[in-house]
Short mmCIF file of C-alpha atoms and ligand atoms in Angstrom, two decimals:
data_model
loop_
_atom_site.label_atom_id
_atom_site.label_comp_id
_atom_site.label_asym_id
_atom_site.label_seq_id
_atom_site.Cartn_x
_atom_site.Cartn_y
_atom_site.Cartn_z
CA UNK A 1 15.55 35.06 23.56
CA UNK A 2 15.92 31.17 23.07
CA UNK A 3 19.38 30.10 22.12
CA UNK A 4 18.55 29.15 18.61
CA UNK A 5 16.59 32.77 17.81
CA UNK A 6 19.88 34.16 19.80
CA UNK A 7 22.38 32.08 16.97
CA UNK A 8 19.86 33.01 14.09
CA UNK A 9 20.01 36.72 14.87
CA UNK A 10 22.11 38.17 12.29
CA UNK A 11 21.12 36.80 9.47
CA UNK A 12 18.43 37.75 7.23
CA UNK A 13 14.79 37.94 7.54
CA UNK A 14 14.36 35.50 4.36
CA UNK A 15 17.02 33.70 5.78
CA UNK A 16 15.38 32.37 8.84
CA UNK A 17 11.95 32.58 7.22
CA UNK A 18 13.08 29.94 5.09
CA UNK A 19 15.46 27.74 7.08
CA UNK A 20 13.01 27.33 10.44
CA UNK A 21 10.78 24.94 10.99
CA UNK A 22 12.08 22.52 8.19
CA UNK A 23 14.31 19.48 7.97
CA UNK A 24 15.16 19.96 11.71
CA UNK A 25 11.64 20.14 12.79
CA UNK A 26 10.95 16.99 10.90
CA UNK A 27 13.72 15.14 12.47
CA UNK A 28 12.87 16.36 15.55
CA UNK A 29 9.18 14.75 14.83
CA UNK A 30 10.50 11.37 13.66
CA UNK A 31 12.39 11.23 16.75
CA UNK A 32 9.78 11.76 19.44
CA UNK A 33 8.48 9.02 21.60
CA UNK A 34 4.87 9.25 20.79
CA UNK A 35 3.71 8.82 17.28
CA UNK A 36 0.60 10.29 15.67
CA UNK A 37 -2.36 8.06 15.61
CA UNK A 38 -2.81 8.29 11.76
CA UNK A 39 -0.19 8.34 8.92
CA UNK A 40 -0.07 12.33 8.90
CA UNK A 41 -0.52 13.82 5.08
CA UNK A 42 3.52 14.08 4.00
CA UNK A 43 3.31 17.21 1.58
CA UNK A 44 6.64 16.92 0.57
CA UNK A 45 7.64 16.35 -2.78
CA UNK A 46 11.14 15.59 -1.66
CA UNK A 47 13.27 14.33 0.99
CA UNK A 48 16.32 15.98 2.60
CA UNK A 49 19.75 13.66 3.30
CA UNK A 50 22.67 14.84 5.95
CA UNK A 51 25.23 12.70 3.92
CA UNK A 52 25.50 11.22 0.58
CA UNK A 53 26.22 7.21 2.07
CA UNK A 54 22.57 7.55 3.60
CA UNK A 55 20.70 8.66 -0.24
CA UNK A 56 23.10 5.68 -1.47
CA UNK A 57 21.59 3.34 1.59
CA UNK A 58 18.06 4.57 0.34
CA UNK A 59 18.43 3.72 -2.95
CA UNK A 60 19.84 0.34 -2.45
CA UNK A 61 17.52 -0.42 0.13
CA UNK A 62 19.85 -0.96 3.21
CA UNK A 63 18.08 2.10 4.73
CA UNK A 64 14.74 3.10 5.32
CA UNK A 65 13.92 6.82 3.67
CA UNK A 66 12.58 7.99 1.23
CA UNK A 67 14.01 10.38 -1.91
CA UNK A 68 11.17 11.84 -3.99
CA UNK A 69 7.64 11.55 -4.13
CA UNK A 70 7.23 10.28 -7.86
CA UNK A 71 8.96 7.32 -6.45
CA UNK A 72 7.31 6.84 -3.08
CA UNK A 73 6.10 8.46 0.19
CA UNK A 74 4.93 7.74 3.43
CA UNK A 75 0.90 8.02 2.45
CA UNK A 76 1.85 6.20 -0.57
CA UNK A 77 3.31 3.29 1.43
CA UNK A 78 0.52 3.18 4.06
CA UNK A 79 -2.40 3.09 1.14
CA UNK A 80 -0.04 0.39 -0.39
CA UNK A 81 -0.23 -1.80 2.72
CA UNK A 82 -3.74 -1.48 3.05
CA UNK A 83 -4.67 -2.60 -0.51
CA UNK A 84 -2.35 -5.58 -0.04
CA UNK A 85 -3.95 -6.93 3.02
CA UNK A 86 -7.53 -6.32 1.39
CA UNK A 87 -6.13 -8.78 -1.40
CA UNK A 88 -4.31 -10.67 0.09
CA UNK A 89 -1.64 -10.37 -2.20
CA UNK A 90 2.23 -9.88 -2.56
CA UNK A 91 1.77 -6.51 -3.52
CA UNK A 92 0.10 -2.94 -4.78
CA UNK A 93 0.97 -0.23 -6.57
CA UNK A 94 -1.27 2.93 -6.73
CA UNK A 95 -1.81 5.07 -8.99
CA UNK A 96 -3.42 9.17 -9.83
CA UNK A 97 -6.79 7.28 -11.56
CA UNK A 98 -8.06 3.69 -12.81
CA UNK A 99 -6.81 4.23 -16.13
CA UNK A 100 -3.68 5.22 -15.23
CA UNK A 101 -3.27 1.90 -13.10
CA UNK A 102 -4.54 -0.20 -16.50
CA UNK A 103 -2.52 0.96 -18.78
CA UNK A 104 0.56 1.07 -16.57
CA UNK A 105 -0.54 -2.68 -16.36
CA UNK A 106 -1.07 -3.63 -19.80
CA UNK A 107 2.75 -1.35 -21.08
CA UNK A 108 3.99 -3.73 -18.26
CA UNK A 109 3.42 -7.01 -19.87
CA UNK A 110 2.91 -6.22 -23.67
CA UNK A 111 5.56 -4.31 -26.41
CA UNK A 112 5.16 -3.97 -30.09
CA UNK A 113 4.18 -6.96 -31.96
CA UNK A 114 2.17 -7.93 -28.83
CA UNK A 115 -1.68 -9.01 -28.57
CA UNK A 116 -4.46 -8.33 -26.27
CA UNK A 117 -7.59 -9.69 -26.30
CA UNK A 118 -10.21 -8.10 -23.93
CA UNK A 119 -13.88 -8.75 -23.42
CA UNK A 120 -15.81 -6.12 -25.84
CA UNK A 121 -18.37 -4.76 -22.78
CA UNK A 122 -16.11 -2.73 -20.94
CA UNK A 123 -14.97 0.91 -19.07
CA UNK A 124 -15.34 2.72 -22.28
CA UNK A 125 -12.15 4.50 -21.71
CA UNK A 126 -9.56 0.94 -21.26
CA UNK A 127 -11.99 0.02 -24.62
CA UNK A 128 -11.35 3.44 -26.80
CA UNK A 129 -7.52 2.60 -25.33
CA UNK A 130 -6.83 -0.45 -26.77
CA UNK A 131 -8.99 0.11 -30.08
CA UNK A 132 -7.50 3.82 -30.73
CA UNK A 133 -4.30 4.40 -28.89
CA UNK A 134 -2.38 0.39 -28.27
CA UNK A 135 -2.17 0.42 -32.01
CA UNK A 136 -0.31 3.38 -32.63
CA UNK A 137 2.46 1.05 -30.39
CA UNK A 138 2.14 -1.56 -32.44
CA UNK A 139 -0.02 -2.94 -29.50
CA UNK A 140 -2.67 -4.64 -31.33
CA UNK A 141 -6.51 -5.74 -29.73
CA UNK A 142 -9.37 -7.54 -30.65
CA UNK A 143 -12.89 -8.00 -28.30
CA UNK A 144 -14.18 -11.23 -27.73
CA UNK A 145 -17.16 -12.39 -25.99
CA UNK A 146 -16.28 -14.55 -22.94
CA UNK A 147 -19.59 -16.15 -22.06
CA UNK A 148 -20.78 -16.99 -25.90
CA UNK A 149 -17.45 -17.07 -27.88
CA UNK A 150 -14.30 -19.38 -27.76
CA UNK A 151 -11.83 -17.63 -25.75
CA UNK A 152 -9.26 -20.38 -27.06
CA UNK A 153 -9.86 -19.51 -30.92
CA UNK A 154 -8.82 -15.61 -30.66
CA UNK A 155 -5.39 -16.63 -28.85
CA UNK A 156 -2.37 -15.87 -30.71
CA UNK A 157 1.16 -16.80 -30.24
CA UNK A 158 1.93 -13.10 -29.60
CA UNK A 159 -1.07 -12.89 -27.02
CA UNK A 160 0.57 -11.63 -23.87
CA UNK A 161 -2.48 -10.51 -21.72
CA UNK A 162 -6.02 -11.30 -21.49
CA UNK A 163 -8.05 -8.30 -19.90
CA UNK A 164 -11.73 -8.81 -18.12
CA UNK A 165 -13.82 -6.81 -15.72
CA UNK A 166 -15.37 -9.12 -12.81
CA UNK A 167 -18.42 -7.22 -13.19
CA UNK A 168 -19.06 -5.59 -16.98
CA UNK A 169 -19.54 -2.08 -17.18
CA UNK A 170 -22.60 -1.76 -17.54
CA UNK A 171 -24.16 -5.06 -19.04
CA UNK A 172 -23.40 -6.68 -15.21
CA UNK A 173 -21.93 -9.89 -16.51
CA UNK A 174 -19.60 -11.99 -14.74
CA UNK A 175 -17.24 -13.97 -16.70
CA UNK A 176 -16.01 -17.14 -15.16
CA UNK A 177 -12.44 -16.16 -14.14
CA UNK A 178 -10.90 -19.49 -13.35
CA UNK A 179 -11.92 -20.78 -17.66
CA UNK A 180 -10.18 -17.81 -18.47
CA UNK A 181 -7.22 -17.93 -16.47
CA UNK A 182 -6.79 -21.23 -17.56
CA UNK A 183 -7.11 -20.60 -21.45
CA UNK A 184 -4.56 -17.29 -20.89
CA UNK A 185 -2.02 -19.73 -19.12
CA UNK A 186 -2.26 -22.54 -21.89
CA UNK A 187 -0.92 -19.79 -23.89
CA UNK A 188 1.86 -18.12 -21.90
CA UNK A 189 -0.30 -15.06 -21.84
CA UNK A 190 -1.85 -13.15 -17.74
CA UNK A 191 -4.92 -12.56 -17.53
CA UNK A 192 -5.67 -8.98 -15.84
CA UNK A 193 -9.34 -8.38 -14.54
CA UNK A 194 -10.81 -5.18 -13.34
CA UNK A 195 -12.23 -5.84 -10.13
CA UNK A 196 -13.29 -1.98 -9.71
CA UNK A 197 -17.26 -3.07 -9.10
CA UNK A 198 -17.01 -6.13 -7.33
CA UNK A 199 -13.96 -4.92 -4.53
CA UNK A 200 -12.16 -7.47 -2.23
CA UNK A 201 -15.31 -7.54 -0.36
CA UNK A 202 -17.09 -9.76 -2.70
CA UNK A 203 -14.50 -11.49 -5.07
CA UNK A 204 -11.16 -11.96 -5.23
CA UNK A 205 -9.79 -12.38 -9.04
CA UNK A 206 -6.32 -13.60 -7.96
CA UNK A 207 -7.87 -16.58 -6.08
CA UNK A 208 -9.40 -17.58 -9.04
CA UNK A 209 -6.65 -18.01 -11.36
CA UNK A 210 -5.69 -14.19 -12.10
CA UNK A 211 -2.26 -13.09 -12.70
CA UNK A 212 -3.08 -8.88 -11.62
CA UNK A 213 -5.77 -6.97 -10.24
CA UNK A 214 -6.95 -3.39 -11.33
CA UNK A 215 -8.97 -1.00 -10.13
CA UNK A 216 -10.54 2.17 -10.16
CA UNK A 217 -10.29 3.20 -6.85
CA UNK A 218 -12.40 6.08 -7.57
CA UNK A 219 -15.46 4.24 -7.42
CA UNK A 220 -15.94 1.97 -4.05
CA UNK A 221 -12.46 1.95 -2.86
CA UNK A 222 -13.03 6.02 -1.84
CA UNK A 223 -16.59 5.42 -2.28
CA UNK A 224 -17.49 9.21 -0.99
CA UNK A 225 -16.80 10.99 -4.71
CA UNK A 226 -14.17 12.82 -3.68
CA UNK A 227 -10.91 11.25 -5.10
CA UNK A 228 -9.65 10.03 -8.21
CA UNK A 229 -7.28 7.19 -7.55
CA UNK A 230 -6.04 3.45 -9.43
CA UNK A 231 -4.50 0.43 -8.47
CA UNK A 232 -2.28 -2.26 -9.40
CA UNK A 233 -2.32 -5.95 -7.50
CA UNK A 234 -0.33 -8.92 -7.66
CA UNK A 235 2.61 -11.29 -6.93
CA UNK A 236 6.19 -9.45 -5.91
CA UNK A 237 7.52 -10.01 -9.59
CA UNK A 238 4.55 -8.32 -11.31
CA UNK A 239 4.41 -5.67 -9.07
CA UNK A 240 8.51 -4.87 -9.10
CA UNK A 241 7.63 -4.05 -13.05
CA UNK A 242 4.59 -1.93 -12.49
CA UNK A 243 6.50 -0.27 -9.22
CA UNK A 244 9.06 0.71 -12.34
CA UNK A 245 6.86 1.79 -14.81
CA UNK A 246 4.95 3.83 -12.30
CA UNK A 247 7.87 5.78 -11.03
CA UNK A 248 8.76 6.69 -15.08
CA UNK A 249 5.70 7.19 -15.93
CA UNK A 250 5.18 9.47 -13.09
CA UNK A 251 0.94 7.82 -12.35
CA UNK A 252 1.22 7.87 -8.70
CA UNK A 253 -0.92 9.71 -5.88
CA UNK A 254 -0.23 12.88 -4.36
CA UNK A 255 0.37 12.29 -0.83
CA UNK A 256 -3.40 14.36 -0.11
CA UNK A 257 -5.37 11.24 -2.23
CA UNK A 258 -2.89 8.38 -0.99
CA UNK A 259 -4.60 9.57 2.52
CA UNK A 260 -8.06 10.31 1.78
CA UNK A 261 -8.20 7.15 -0.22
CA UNK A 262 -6.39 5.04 3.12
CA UNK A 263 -8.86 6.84 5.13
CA UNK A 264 -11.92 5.82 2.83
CA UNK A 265 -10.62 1.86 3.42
CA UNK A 266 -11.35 1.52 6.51
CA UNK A 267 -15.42 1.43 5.91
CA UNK A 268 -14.84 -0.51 2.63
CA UNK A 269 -16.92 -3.73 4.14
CA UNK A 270 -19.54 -2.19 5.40
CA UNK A 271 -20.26 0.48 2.73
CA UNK A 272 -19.90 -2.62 -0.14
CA UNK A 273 -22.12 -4.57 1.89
CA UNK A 274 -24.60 -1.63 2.31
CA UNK A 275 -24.61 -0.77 -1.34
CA UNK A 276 -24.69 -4.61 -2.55
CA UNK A 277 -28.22 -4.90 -0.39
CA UNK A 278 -29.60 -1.89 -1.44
CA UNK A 279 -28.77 -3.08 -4.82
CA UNK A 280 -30.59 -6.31 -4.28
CA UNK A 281 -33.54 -4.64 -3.39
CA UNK A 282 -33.73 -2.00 -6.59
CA UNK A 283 -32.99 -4.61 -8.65
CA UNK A 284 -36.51 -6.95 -7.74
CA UNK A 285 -38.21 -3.57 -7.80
CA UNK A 286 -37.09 -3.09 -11.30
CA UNK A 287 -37.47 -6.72 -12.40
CA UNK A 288 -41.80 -6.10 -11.67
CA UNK A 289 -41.72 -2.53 -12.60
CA UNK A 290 -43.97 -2.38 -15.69
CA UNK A 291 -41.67 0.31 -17.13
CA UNK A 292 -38.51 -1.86 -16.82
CA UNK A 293 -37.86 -3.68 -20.00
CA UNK A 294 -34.94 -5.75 -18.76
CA UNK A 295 -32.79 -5.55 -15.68
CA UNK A 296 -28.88 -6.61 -15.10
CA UNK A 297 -28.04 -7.41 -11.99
CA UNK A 298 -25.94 -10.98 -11.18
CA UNK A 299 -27.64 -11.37 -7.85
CA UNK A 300 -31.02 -12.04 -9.59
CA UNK A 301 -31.86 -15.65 -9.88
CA UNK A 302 -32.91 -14.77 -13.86
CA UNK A 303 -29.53 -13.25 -14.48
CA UNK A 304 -27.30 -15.58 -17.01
CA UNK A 305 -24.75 -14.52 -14.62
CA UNK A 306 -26.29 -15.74 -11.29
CA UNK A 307 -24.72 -18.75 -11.25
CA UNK A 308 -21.30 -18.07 -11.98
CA UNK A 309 -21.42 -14.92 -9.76
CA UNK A 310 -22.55 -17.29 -6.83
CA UNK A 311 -19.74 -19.39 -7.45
CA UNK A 312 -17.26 -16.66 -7.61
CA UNK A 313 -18.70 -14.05 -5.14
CA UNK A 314 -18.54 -13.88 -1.27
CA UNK A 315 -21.32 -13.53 1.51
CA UNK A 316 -24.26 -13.70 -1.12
CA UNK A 317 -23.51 -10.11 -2.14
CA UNK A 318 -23.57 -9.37 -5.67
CA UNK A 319 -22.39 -5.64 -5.71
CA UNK A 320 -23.83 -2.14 -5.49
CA UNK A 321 -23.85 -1.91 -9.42
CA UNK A 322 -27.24 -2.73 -11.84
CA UNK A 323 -28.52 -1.74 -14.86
CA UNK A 324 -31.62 -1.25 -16.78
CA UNK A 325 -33.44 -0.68 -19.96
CA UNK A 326 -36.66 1.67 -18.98
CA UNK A 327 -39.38 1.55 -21.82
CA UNK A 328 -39.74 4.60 -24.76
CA UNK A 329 -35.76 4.15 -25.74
CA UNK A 330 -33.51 7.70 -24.91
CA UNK A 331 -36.69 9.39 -24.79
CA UNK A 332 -37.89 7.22 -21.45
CA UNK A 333 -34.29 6.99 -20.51
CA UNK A 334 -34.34 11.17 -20.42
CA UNK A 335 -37.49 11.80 -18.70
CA UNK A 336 -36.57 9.36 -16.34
CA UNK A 337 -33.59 11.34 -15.12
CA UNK A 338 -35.20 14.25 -15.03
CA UNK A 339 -38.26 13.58 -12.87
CA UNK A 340 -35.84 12.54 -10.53
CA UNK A 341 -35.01 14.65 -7.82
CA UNK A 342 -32.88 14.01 -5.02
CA UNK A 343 -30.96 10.62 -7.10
CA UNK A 344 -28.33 12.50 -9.40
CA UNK A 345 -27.37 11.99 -13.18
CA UNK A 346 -23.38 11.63 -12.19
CA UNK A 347 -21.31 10.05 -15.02
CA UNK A 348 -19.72 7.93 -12.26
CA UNK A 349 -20.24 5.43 -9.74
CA UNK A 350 -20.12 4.13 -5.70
CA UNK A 351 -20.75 7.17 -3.81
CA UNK A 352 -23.18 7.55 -0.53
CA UNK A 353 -26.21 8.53 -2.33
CA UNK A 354 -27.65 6.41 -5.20
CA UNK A 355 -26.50 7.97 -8.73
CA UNK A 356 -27.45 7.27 -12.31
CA UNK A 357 -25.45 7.06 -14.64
CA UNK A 358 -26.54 6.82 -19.25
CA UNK A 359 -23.90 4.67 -20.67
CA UNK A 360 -24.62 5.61 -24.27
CA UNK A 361 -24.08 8.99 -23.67
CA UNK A 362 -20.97 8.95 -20.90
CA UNK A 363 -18.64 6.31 -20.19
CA UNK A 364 -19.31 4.57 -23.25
CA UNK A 365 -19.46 7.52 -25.69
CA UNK A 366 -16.14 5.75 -27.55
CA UNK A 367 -18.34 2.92 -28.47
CA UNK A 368 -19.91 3.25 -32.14
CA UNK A 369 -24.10 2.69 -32.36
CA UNK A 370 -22.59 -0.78 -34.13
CA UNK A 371 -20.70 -1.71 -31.53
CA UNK A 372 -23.33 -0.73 -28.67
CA UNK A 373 -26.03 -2.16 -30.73
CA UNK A 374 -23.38 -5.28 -30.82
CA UNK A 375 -22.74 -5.95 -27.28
CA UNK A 376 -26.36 -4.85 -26.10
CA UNK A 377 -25.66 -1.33 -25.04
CA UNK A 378 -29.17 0.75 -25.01
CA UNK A 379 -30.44 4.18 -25.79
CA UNK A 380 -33.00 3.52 -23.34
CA UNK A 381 -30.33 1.67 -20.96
CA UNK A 382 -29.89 3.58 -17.45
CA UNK A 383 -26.98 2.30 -14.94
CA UNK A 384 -27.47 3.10 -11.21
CA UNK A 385 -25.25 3.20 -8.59
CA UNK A 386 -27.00 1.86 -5.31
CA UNK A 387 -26.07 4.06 -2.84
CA UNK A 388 -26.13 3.66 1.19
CA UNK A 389 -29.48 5.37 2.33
CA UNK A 390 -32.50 3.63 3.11
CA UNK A 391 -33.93 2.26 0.14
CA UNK A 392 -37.46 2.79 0.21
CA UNK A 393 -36.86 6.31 -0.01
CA UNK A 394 -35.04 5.66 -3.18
CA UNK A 395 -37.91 3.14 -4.36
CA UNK A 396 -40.86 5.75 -3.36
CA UNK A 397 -38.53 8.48 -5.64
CA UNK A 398 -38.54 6.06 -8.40
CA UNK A 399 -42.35 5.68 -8.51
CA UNK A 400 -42.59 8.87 -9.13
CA UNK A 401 -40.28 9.64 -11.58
CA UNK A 402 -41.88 6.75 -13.58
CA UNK A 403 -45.01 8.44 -13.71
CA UNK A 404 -43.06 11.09 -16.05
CA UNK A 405 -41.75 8.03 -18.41
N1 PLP B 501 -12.70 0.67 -14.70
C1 PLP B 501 -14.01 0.85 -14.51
C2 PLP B 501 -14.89 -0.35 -14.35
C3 PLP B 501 -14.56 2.14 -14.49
O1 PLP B 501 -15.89 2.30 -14.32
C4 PLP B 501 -13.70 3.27 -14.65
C5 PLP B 501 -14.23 4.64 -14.64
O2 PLP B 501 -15.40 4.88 -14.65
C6 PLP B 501 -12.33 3.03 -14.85
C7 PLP B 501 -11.86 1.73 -14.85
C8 PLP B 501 -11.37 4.18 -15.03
O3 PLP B 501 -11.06 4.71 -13.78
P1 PLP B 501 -10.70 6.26 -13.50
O4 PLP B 501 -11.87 7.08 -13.94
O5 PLP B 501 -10.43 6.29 -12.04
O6 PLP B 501 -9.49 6.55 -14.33
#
């Protein structure tokens, strides 16, 4: 009998059911000279402490620990560091989903009485956000067109935050960051850009002028549709506030998706550069497919976008994303998903396989017809999500669904 089974011995079966293989074991584990390859999944929700002055030297940072997972955690920490070199930033915070992440953002620089102005094409979710639910804080919105309005004439003295994707969802428009940094600054007011379809890989909004970065790391950062994750990026004195916020609002990871999505990061480059070719090539194939009433892509020379994207975006790659209207309105739009076979209607985005998504009918369902019909949102407009096999067999796929359309 070991020594330790030998001291255990009288008490009860619950007793050392419970109490083995714990706290000690862990310790034991942080102390041993050889440390596990990969930032093991820490499914703990809390963290033990043999004497108060060590929880105090936690909290005020003279000691390295950690206290409970809706503050922090090891996976938390390593996905953290990650994110911040992709960036090249001060900072991240992550966060349980995208819109968790944006709205932590936006509570972080606006209170009652405040302003936002946002571009109108956008996530249909941050849109039915700041149109349905800001207000009720006395948060109030309005949508202005970047490209073909005057940014400067919807400022208000109360405007604290100007909000952008890099990429619009799902028009594929890129607004020129560094004009609208500069018009948010003029007015005391940070501008925020979702850079969820673009990804460090091809632009980097905080180079450009941006005050934080947002994401849905759902989409490319996991990029294998099988974690729902957000994030926050910026300088250390944005990020302290969002770091707050996040711990009361309780948005952060489990430790499971902190890993999965850490793990997922390590192919971001080549998977974004993967999907933003295979993009490329659907989107010419659409542009001189008869049955293709308009395409949006920014890496096409015809795009209104192209030439701000160029300017903005790295390595000539424009991004797995593109859109377009297929002739015959919902009814095309319909029988074109169906004839397809192996390329899946999925109401999401930047997985392996190439997806399509219907805007009118999923993320943008908070949009009215009006407001569609305003910003150039289609019945017969279909969004795909290039995905990373070979393309022809995508292209040969298409053909055929066509035929049904
Ligand atoms: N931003 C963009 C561009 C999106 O497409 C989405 C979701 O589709 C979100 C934000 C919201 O992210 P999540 O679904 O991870 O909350």
């Amino acid at each position: 009998m070991s020594s330790d089974v030998e001291k255990n011995s009288k008490k009860g079966l619950m007793t050392r059911l419970t109490h083995s293989g714990g706290n000690e074991a862990a310790k034991r584990t942080a102390q041993s000279v050889s440390v596990p390859k990969v930032v093991p999944i820490y499914m703990s929700s809390v963290f033990s402490f043999d004497d108060v002055p060590s929880l105090d030297g936690v909290y005020d940072g003279t000691q390295k620990g950690y206290v409970y997972s809706r503050m922090a955690n090891p996976n938390y920490d390593a996905l953290n560091e990650v994110l911040t070199q992709a960036e090249g930033c001060d900072g991240a915070v992550s966060f349980g989903s995208g819109m968790a992440a944006i709205v932590t953002a936006f509570l972080a620089n606006v209170s009652a009485g405040d302003h936002i102005v946002a571009s109108p094409v956008l996530y249909g979710g941050v849109y039915d956000y700041l149109k349905n639910e800001a207000p009720r804080f006395g948060i109030e919105a309005d949508f202005v067109d970047f490209e073909n309005d005057d940014l400067e004439r919807h400022m208000k003295p109360n405007t604290k935050v100007v909000y952008t994707e890099t990429i619009t969802n799902p028009l594929m428009e890129v607004p020129d960051l560094r004009k609208a940094a500069e018009t948010a600054h003029r007015h005391g007011a940070k501008l925020i850009v979702d850079n969820t379809f673009a990804t460090p890989v091809i632009c980097r909004p905080l180079e450009f002028g941006a005050d934080i970065v947002v994401y849905s790391a759902t989409k490319y950062l996991g990029g294998h549709s099988d974690l729902t994750c957000g994030v926050v990026l910026s300088g250390a004195e944005n990020i302290s506030r969002v770091q707050k916020l996040a711990t009361l609002y309780g948005g952060i990871p489990g430790p499971f998706d902190a890993w999965l999505l850490t793990r997922s990061l390590r192919t971001l480059e080549l998977r974004v550069r993967q999907h933003s070719d295979n993009a490329q090539k659907l989107a010419e194939y659409f542009e001189k497919h008869p049955k293709v009433e308009k395409v949006y892509y920014p890496g096409l020379p015809s795009s209104p976008s192209h030439a701000v994207a160029a300017g903005q975006f790295d390595g000539g790659l424009f991004g797995g994303m593109l859109s377009a209207d297929i002739v015959g309105g919902e009814g095309g739009a319909s029988r074109f998903i169906a004839a397809c076979e192996s390329v899946k209607f999925v109401p999401s985005l930047a997985g392996v396989t190439t997806s399509i998504s219907y805007p009118a009918k999923t993320s943008h369902r908070a949009y009215t017809r009006e407001e569609m019909d305003r910003c150039g949102i289609s019945m017969g407009q279909l969004r795909f999500s290039a995905g990373l096999e070979r393309i022809e067999d995508v292209i040969a796929e298409f053909d055929r669904a066509f035929a049904s359309v």
